[in-house]
mmCIF file of C-alpha atoms in Angstrom:
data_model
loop_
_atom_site.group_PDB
_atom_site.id
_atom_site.type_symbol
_atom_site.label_atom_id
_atom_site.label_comp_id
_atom_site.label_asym_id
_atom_site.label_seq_id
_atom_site.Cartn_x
_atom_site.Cartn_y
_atom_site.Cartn_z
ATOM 1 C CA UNK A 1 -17.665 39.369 -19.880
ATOM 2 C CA UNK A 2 -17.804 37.866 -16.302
ATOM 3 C CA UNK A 3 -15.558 34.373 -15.947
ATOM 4 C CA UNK A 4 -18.808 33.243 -14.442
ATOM 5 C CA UNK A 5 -20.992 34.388 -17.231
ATOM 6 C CA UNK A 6 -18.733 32.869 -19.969
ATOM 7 C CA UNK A 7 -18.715 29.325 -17.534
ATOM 8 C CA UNK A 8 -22.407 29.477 -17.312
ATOM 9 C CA UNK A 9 -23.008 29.589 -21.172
ATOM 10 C CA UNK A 10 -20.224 26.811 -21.782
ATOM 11 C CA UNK A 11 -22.211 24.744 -19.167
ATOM 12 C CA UNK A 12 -25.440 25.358 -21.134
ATOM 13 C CA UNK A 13 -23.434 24.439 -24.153
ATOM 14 C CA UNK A 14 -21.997 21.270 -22.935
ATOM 15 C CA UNK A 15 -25.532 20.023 -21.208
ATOM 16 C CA UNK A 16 -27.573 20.779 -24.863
ATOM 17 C CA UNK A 17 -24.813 18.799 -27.486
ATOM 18 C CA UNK A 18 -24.805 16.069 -24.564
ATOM 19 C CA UNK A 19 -28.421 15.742 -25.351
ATOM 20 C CA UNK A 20 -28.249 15.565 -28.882
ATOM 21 C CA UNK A 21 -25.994 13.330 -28.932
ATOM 22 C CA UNK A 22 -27.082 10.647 -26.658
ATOM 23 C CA UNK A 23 -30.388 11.400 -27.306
ATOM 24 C CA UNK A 24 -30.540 9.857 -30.503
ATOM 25 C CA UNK A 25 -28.675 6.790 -28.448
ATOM 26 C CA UNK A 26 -31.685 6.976 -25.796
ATOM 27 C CA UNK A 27 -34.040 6.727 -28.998
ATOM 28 C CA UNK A 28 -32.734 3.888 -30.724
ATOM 29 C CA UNK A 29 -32.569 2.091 -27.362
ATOM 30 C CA UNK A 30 -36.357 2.923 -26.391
ATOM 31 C CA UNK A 31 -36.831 1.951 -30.119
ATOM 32 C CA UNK A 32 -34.469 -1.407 -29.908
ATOM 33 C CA UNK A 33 -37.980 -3.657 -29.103
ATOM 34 C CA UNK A 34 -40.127 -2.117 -31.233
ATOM 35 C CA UNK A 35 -38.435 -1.480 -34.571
ATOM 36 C CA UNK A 36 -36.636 -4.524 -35.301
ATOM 37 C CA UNK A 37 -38.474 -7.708 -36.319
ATOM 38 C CA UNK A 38 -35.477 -10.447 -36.192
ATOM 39 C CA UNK A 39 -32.314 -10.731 -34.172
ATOM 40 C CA UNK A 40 -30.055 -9.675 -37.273
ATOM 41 C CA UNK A 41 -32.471 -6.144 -37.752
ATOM 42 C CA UNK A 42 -31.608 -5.530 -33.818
ATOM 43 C CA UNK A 43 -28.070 -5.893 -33.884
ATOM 44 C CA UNK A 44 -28.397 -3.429 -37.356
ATOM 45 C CA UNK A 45 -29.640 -0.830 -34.396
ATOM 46 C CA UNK A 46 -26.862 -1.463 -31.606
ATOM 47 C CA UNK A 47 -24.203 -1.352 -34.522
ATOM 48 C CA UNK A 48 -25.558 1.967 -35.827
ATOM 49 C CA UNK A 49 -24.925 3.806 -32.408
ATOM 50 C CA UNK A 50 -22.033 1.160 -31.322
ATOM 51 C CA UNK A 51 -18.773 3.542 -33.053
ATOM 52 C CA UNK A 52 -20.459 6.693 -31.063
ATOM 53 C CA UNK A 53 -22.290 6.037 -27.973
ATOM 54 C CA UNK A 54 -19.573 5.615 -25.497
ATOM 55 C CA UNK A 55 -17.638 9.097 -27.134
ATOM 56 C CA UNK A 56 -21.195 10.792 -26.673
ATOM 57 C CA UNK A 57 -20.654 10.349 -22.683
ATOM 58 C CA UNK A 58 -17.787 12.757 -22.573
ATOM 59 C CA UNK A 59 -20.015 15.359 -22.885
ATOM 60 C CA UNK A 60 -22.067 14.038 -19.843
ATOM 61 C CA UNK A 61 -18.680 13.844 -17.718
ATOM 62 C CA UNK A 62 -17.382 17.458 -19.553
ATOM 63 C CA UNK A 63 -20.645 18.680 -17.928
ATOM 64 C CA UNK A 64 -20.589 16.937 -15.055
ATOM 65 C CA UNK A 65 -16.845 18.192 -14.374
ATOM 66 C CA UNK A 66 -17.210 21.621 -15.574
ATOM 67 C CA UNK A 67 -20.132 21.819 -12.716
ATOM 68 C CA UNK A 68 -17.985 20.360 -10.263
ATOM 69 C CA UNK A 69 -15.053 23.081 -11.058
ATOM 70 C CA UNK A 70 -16.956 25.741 -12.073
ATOM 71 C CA UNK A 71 -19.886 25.684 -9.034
ATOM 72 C CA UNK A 72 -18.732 23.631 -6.730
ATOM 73 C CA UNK A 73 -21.198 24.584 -4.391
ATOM 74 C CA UNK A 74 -23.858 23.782 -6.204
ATOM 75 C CA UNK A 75 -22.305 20.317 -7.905
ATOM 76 C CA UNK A 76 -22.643 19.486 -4.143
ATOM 77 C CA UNK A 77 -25.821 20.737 -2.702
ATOM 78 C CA UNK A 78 -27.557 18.855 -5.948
ATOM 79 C CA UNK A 79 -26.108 15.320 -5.472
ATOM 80 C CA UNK A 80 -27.036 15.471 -2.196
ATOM 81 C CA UNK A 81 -30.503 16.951 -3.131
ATOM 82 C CA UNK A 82 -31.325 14.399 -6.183
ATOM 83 C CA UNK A 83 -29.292 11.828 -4.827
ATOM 84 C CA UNK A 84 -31.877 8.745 -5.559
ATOM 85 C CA UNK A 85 -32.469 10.251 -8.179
ATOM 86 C CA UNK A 86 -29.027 10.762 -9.729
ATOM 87 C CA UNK A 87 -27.742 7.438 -8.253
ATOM 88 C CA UNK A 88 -30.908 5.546 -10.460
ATOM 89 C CA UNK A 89 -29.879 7.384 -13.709
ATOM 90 C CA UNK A 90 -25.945 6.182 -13.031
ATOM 91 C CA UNK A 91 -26.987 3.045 -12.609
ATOM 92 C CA UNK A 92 -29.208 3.176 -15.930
ATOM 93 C CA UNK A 93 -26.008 4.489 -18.149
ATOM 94 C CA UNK A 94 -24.397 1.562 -16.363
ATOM 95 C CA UNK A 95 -26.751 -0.772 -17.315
ATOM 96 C CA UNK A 96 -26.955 0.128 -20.966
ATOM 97 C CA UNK A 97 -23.477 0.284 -21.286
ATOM 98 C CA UNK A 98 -23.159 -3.419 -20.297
ATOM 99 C CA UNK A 99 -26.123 -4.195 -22.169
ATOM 100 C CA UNK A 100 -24.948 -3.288 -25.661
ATOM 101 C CA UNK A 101 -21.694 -5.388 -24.921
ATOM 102 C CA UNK A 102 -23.173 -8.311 -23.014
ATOM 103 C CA UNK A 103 -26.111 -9.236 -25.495
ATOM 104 C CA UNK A 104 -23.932 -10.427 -28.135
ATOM 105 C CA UNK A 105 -21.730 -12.785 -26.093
ATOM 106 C CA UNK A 106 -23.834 -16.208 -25.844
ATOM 107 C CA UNK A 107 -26.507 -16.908 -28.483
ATOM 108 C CA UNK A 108 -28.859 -18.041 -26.131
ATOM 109 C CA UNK A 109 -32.697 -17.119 -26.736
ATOM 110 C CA UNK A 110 -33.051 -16.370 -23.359
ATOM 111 C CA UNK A 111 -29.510 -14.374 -22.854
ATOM 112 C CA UNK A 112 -30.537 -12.146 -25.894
ATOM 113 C CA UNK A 113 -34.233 -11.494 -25.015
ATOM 114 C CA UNK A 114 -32.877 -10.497 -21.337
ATOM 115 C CA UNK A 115 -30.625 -7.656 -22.530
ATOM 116 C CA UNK A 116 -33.203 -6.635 -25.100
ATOM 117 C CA UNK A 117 -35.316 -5.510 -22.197
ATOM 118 C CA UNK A 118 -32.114 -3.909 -20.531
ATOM 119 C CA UNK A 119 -31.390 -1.769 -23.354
ATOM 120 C CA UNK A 120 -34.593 -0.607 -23.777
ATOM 121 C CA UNK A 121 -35.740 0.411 -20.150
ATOM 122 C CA UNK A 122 -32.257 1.514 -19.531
ATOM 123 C CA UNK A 123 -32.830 3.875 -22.372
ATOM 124 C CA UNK A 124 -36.316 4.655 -21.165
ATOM 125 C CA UNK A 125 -35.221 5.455 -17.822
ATOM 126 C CA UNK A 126 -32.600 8.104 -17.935
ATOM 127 C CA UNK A 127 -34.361 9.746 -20.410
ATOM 128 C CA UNK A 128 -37.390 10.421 -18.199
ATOM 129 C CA UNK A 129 -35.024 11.208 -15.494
ATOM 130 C CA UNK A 130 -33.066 14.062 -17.242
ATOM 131 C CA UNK A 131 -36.669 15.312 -18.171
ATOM 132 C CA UNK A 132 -37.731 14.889 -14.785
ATOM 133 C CA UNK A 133 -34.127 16.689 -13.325
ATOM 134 C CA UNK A 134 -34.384 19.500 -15.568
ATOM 135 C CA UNK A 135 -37.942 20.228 -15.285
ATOM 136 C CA UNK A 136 -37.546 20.290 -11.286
ATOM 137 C CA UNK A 137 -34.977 22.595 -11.761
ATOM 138 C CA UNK A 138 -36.549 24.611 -14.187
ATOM 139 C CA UNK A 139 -39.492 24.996 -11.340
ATOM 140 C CA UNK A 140 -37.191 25.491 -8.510
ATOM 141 C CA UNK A 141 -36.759 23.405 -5.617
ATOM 142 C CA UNK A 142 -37.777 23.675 -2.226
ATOM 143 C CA UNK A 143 -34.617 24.457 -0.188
ATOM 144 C CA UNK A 144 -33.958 27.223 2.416
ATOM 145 C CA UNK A 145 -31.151 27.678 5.079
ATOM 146 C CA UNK A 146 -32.059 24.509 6.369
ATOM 147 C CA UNK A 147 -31.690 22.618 2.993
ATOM 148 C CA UNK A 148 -33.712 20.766 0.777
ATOM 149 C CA UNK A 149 -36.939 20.519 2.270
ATOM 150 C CA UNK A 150 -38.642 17.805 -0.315
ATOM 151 C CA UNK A 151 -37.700 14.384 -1.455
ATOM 152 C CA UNK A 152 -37.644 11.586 -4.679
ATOM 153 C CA UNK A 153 -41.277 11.335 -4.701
ATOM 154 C CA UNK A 154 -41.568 15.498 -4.369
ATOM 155 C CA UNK A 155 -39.876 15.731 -7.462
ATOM 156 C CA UNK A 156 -42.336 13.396 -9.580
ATOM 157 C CA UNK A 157 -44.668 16.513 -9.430
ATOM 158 C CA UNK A 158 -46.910 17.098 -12.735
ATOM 159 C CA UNK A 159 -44.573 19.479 -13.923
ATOM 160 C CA UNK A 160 -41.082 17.326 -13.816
ATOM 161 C CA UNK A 161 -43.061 14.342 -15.173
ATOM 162 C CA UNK A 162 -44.486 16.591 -18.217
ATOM 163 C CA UNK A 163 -40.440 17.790 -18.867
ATOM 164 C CA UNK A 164 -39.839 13.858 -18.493
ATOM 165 C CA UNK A 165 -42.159 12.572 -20.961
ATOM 166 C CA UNK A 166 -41.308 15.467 -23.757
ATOM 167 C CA UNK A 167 -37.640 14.539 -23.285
ATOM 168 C CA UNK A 168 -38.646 10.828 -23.873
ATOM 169 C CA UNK A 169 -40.697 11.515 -26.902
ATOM 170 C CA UNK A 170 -37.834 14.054 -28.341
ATOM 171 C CA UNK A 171 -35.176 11.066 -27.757
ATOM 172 C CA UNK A 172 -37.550 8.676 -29.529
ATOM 173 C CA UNK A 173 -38.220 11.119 -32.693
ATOM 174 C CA UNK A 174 -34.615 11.747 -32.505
ATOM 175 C CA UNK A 175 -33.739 8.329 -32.583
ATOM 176 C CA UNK A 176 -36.015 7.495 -35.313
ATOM 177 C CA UNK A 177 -35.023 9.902 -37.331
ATOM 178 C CA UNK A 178 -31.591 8.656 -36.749
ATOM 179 C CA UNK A 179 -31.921 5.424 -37.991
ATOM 180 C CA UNK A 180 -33.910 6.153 -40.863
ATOM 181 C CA UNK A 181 -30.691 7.966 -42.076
ATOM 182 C CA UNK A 182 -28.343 4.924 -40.614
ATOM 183 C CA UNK A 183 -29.973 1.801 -41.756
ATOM 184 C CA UNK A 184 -31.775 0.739 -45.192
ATOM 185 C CA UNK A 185 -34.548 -0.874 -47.222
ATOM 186 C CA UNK A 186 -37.565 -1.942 -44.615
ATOM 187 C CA UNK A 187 -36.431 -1.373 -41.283
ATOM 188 C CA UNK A 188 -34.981 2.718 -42.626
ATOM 189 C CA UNK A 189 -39.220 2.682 -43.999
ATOM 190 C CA UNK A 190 -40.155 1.392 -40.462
ATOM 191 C CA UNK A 191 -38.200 3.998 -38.636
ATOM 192 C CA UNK A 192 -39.199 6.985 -40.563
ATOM 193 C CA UNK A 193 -42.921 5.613 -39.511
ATOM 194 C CA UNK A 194 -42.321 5.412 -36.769
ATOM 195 C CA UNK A 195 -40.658 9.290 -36.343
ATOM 196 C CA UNK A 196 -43.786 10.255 -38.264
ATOM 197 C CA UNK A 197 -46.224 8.636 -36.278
ATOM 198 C CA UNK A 198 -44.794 10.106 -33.106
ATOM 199 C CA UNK A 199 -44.598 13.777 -33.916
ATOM 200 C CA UNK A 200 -47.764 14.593 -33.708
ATOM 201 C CA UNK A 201 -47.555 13.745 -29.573
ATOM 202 C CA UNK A 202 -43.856 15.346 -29.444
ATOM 203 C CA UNK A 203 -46.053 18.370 -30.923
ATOM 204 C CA UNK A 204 -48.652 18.287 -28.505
ATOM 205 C CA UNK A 205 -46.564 17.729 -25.471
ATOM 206 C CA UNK A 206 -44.236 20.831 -26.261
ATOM 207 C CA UNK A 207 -47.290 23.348 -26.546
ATOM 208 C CA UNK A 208 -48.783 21.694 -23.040
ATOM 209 C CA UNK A 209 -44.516 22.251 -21.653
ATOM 210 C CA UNK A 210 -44.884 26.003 -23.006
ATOM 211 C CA UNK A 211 -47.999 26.632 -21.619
ATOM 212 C CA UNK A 212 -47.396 24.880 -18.595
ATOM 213 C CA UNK A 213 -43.910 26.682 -17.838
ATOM 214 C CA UNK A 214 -45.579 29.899 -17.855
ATOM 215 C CA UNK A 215 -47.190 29.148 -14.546
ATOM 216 C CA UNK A 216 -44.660 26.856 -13.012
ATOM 217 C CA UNK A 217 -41.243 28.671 -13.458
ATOM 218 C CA UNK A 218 -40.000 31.906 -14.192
ATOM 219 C CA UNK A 219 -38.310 31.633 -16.942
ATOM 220 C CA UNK A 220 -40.004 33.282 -19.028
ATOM 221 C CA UNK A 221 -38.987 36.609 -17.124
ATOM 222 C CA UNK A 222 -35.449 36.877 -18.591
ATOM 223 C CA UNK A 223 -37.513 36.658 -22.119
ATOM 224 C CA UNK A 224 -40.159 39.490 -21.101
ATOM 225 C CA UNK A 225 -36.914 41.522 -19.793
ATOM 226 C CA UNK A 226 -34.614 40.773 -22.643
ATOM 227 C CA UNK A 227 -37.184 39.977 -25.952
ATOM 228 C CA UNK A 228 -34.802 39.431 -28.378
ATOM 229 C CA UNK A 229 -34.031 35.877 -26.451
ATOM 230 C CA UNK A 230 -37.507 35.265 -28.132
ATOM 231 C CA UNK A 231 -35.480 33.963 -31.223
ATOM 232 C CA UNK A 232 -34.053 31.287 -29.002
ATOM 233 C CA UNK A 233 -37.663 29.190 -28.503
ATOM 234 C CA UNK A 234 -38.497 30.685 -32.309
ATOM 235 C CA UNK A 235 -35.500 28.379 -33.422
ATOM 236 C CA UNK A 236 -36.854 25.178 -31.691
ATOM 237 C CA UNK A 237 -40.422 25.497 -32.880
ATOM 238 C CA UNK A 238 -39.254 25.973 -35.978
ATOM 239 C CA UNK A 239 -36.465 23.054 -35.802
ATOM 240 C CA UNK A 240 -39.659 21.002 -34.604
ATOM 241 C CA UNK A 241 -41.905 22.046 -37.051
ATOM 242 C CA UNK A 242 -38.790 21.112 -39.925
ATOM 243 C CA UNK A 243 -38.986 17.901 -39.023
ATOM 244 C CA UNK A 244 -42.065 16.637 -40.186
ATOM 245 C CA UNK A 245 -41.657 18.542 -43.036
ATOM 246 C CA UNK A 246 -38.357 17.260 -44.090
ATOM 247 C CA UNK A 247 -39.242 14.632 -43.103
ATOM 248 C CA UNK A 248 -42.558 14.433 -45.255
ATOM 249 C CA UNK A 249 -40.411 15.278 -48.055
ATOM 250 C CA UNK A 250 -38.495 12.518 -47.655
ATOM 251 C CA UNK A 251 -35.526 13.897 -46.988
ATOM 252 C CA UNK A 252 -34.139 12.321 -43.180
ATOM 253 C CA UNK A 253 -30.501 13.680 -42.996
ATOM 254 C CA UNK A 254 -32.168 16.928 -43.250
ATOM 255 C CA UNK A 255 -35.152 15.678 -40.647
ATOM 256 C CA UNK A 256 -32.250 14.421 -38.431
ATOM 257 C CA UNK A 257 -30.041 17.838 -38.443
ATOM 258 C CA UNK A 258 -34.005 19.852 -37.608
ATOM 259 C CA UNK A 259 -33.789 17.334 -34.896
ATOM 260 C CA UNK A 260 -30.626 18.334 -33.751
ATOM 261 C CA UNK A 261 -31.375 22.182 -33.883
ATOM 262 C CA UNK A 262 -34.386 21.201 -31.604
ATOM 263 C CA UNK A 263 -32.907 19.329 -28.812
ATOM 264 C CA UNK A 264 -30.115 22.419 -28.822
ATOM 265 C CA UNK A 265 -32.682 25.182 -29.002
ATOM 266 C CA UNK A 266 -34.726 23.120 -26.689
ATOM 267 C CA UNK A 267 -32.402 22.932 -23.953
ATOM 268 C CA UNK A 268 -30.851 26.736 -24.719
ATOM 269 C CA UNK A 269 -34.339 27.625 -24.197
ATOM 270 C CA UNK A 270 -34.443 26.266 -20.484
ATOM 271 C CA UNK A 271 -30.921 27.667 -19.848
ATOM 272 C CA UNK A 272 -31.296 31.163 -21.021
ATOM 273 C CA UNK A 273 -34.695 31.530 -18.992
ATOM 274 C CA UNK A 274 -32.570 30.439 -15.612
ATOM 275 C CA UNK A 275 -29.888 32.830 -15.740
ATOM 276 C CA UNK A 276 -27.986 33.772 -13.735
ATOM 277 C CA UNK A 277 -29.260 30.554 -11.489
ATOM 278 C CA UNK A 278 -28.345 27.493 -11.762
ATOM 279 C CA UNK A 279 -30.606 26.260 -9.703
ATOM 280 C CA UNK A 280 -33.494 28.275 -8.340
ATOM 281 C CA UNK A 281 -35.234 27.953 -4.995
ATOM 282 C CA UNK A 282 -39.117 27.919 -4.805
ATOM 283 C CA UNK A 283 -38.998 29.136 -1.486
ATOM 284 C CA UNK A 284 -37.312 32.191 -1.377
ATOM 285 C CA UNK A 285 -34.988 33.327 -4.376
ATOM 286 C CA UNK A 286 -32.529 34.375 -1.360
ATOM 287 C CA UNK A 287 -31.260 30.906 -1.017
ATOM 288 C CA UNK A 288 -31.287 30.264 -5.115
ATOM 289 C CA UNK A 289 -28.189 28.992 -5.957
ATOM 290 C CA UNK A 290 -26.609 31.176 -8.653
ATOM 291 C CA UNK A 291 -23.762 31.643 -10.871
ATOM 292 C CA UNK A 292 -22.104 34.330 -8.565
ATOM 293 C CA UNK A 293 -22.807 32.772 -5.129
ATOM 294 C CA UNK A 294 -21.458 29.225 -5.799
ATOM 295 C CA UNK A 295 -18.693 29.616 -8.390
ATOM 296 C CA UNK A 296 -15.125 28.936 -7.920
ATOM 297 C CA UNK A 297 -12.366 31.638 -7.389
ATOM 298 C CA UNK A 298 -11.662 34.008 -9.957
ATOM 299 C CA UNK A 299 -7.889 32.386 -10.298
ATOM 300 C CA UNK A 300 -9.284 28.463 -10.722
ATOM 301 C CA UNK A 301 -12.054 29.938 -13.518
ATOM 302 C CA UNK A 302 -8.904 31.755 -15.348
ATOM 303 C CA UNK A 303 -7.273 28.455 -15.587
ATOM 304 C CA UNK A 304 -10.226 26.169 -16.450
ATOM 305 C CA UNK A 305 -11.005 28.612 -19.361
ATOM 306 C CA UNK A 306 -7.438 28.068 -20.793
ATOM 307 C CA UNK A 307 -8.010 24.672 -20.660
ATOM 308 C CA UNK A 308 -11.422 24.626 -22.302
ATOM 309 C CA UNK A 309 -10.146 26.996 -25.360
ATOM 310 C CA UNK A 310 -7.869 24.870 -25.728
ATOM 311 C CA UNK A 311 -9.343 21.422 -25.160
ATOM 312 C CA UNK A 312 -12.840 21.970 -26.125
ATOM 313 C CA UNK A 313 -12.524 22.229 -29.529
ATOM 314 C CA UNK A 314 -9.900 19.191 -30.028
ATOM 315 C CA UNK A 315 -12.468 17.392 -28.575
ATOM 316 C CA UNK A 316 -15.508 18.938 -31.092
ATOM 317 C CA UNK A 317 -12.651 18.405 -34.008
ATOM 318 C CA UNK A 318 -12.697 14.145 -33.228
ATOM 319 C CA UNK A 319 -16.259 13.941 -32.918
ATOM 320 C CA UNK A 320 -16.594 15.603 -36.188
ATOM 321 C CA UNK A 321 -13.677 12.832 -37.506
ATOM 322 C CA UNK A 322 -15.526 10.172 -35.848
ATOM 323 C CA UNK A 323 -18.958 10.585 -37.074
ATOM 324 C CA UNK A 324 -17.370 11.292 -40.797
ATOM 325 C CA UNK A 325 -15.709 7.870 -40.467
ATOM 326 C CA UNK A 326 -18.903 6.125 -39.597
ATOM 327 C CA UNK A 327 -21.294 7.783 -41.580
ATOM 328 C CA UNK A 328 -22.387 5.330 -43.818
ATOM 329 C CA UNK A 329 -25.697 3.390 -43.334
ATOM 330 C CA UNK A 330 -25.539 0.194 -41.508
ATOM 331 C CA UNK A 331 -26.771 -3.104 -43.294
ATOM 332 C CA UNK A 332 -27.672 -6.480 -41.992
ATOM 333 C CA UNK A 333 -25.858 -8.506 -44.329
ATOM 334 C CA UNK A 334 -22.536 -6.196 -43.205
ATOM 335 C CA UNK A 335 -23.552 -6.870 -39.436
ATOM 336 C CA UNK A 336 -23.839 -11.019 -39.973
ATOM 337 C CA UNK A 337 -20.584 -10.944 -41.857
ATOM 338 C CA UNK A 338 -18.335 -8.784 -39.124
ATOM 339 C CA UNK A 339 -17.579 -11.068 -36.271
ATOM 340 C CA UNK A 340 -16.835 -7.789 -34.339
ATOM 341 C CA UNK A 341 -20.093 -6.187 -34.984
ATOM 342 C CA UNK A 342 -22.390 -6.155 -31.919
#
C-alpha cells in the first residue's frame, strides 16, 4: 500500500475518534444549561468530563499535525482558506477550556452564571463549525489557480449549515447519552430524556444529510464504484438506529458505545467517499487537492509512519487506562465533598 494511502486512512482515523471523544464533551457542554437544575447538579456535569476533556484534544492536535506533516500543502492552502473560520473555532476550544477552570474559582452568582453561558456556546460553537468545515469540504470548495475564490459567509451555504446542525445534534445525543451512564438518580433520568427526546431530530436530520449529499458532493461515487464501502454508512445507520433501542431498553453504556460506532462510521462515511482528496474543488477537479499532489516526500512519510506505529498506540493504550480509572459515575454529594472537584 501507498505511504500516502496508509497516511490518508490514519488521518481519517485520527479526525473520527477525535470526534467521539470530544463530542460527548461538546454535548455535555451544549447540555451544561439545560440539564442541571442547581449549582451542585452542574458541577456533577463539568466533573464527569473534567479527568478526560483536555486528553481528548490530542487527537485534535495528532490530526492537526499529521495534516501538517503528511499534506503540507494542503494544511496550508486550508488555514488560509477557512481562516475566520478556523481562527473562531480556536478561540471557542480556548474559551471552554478556561471556562471549565475559571467557573469554580469565586462563588459569586454572577461569576458562575457568566461561565455557564461560556461553556455552553463555546460548546455550541465549534460543534457547528466542524459540521460546517466538513460539510464544505465534503461539497468542495471554490478554488482554481488563482485560489480560493469564496469567503466566511460562502461557506454558511445550506449544505455546510445542514452538516453543522447534524454534528450539533450527534454531540448533544452523544453527550446525553454520556451522562446518563456518568451521573445518577434524577439528573442520569433527565439525561436519558433528554437523549430520547432528541433522536427523533438526529434521525430526521441524517436522512435530509443523505439525501442531500447525493446532489451536493460526490461522494457517493467511490460507493457506486467500490459497493462493498456500502457497509461503511450500513454501520452508522445501524449504530444510530441502536441507540434508541438500547437505549429504550434501558441499557445506556450500551446506548453510549452505539453512539460511539455512529460518530466513527459517521465520519468514515465522509472520508471514504473523498478519497483520494482531501479536499475537493467545485470548480474544476484539476485543482482538487489530493493525497498524491500535496503529500510530503516519500523519505519524511517513511519516518512519520515509524513514529505513528510506534506512538499511536501508547497513546490509544493511556486513554484506555484513563477512562478505566475514571469510569465510575459521578455523584453530587462526592463533588461537594472534593475541594478539587470543579
Amino acid at each position: 500500500m501507498e505511504l500516502q494511502i496508509i497516511w490518508f486512512v490514519l488521518w481519517g482515523v485520527l479526525w473520527a475518534v477525535y470526534f467521539m471523544l470530544d463530542g460527548f464533551v461538546f454535548g455535555t457542554g451544549i447540555l451544561h444549561n439545560v440539564l442541571p437544575r442547581t449549582d451542585g447538579e452542574k458541577r456533577v456535569l463539568i466533573n464527569t468530563i473534567g479527568p478526560v476533556w483536555d486528553g481528548n484534544e490530542v487527537w485534535l492536535i495528532t490530526a492537526g499535525g499529521a495534516t501538517f506533516a503528511a499534506f503540507p500543502t494542503t494544511y496550508a492552502l486550508m488555514f488560509s482558506y477557512l481562516y475566520t473560520a478556523l481562527l473562531l473555532l480556536l478561540f471557542s476550544l480556548i474559551v471552554r477550556g478556561v471556562s471549565f477552570e475559571f467557573r469554580g474559582k469565586l462563588e459569586g452568582e454572577g461569576w458562575k452564571k457568566a461561565w455557564d453561558v461560556a461553556i455552553q456556546v463555546s460548546s455550541f460553537l465549534p460543534a457547528l463549525l466542524f459540521g460546517v468545515a466538513f460539510g464544505n469540504i465534503f461539497k468542495g470548495l471554490p478554488m482554481d489557480a488563482a485560489g480560493y475564490q469564496g469567503s466566511f459567509l460562502s461557506l454558511l451555504n445550506p449544505y455546510g449549515l445542514l452538516t453543522g446542525v447534524l454534528f450539533v445534534l450527534l454531540f448533544t445525543v452523544h453527550g446525553a447519552l454520556w451522562l446518563s451512564v456518568k451521573t445518577v438518580g434524577d439528573l442520569r433520568a433527565r439525561a436519558k430524556g433528554v437523549a430520547d427526546k432528541t433522536w427523533p431530530a438526529l434521525l430526521v436530520v441524517a436522512v435530509a444529510f443523505l439525501a442531500y449529499t447525493k446532489f451536493a458532493t460526490k461522494l457517493f461515487d467511490n460507493y457506486l464504484a467500490h459497493p462493498l464501502l456500502f457497509v461503511v454508512p450500513l454501520v452508522a445507520v445501524a449504530a444510530l438506529i441502536g441507540m434508541r433501542l438500547f437505549s429504550a431498553r434501558g441499557a445506556m453504556l450500551t446506548a453510549f458505545a452505539s453512539s460511539c460506532v455512529t460518530v466513527l462510521a459517521v465520519v468514515a462515511t465522509g472520508v471514504a467517499g473523498l478519497f483520494p482528496n482531501l479536499i475537493p474543488s467545485s470548480l474544476d477537479p484539476a485543482y482538487s487537492l489530493t493525497i498524491f499532489n500535496s503529500s510530503s516526500s516519500p523519505y519524511t512519510l517513511k519516518i512519520m509512519t515509524v513514529v505513528a506505529f510506534i506512538f499511536v498506540p501508547i497513546v490509544i493504550a493511556y486513554k484506555i487506562w484513563v477512562y478505566r480509572i475514571f469510569r465510575a459515575p459521578v455523584t453530587e454529594a462526592e463533588v461537594l465533598e472534593d475541594k478539587h472537584a470543579y
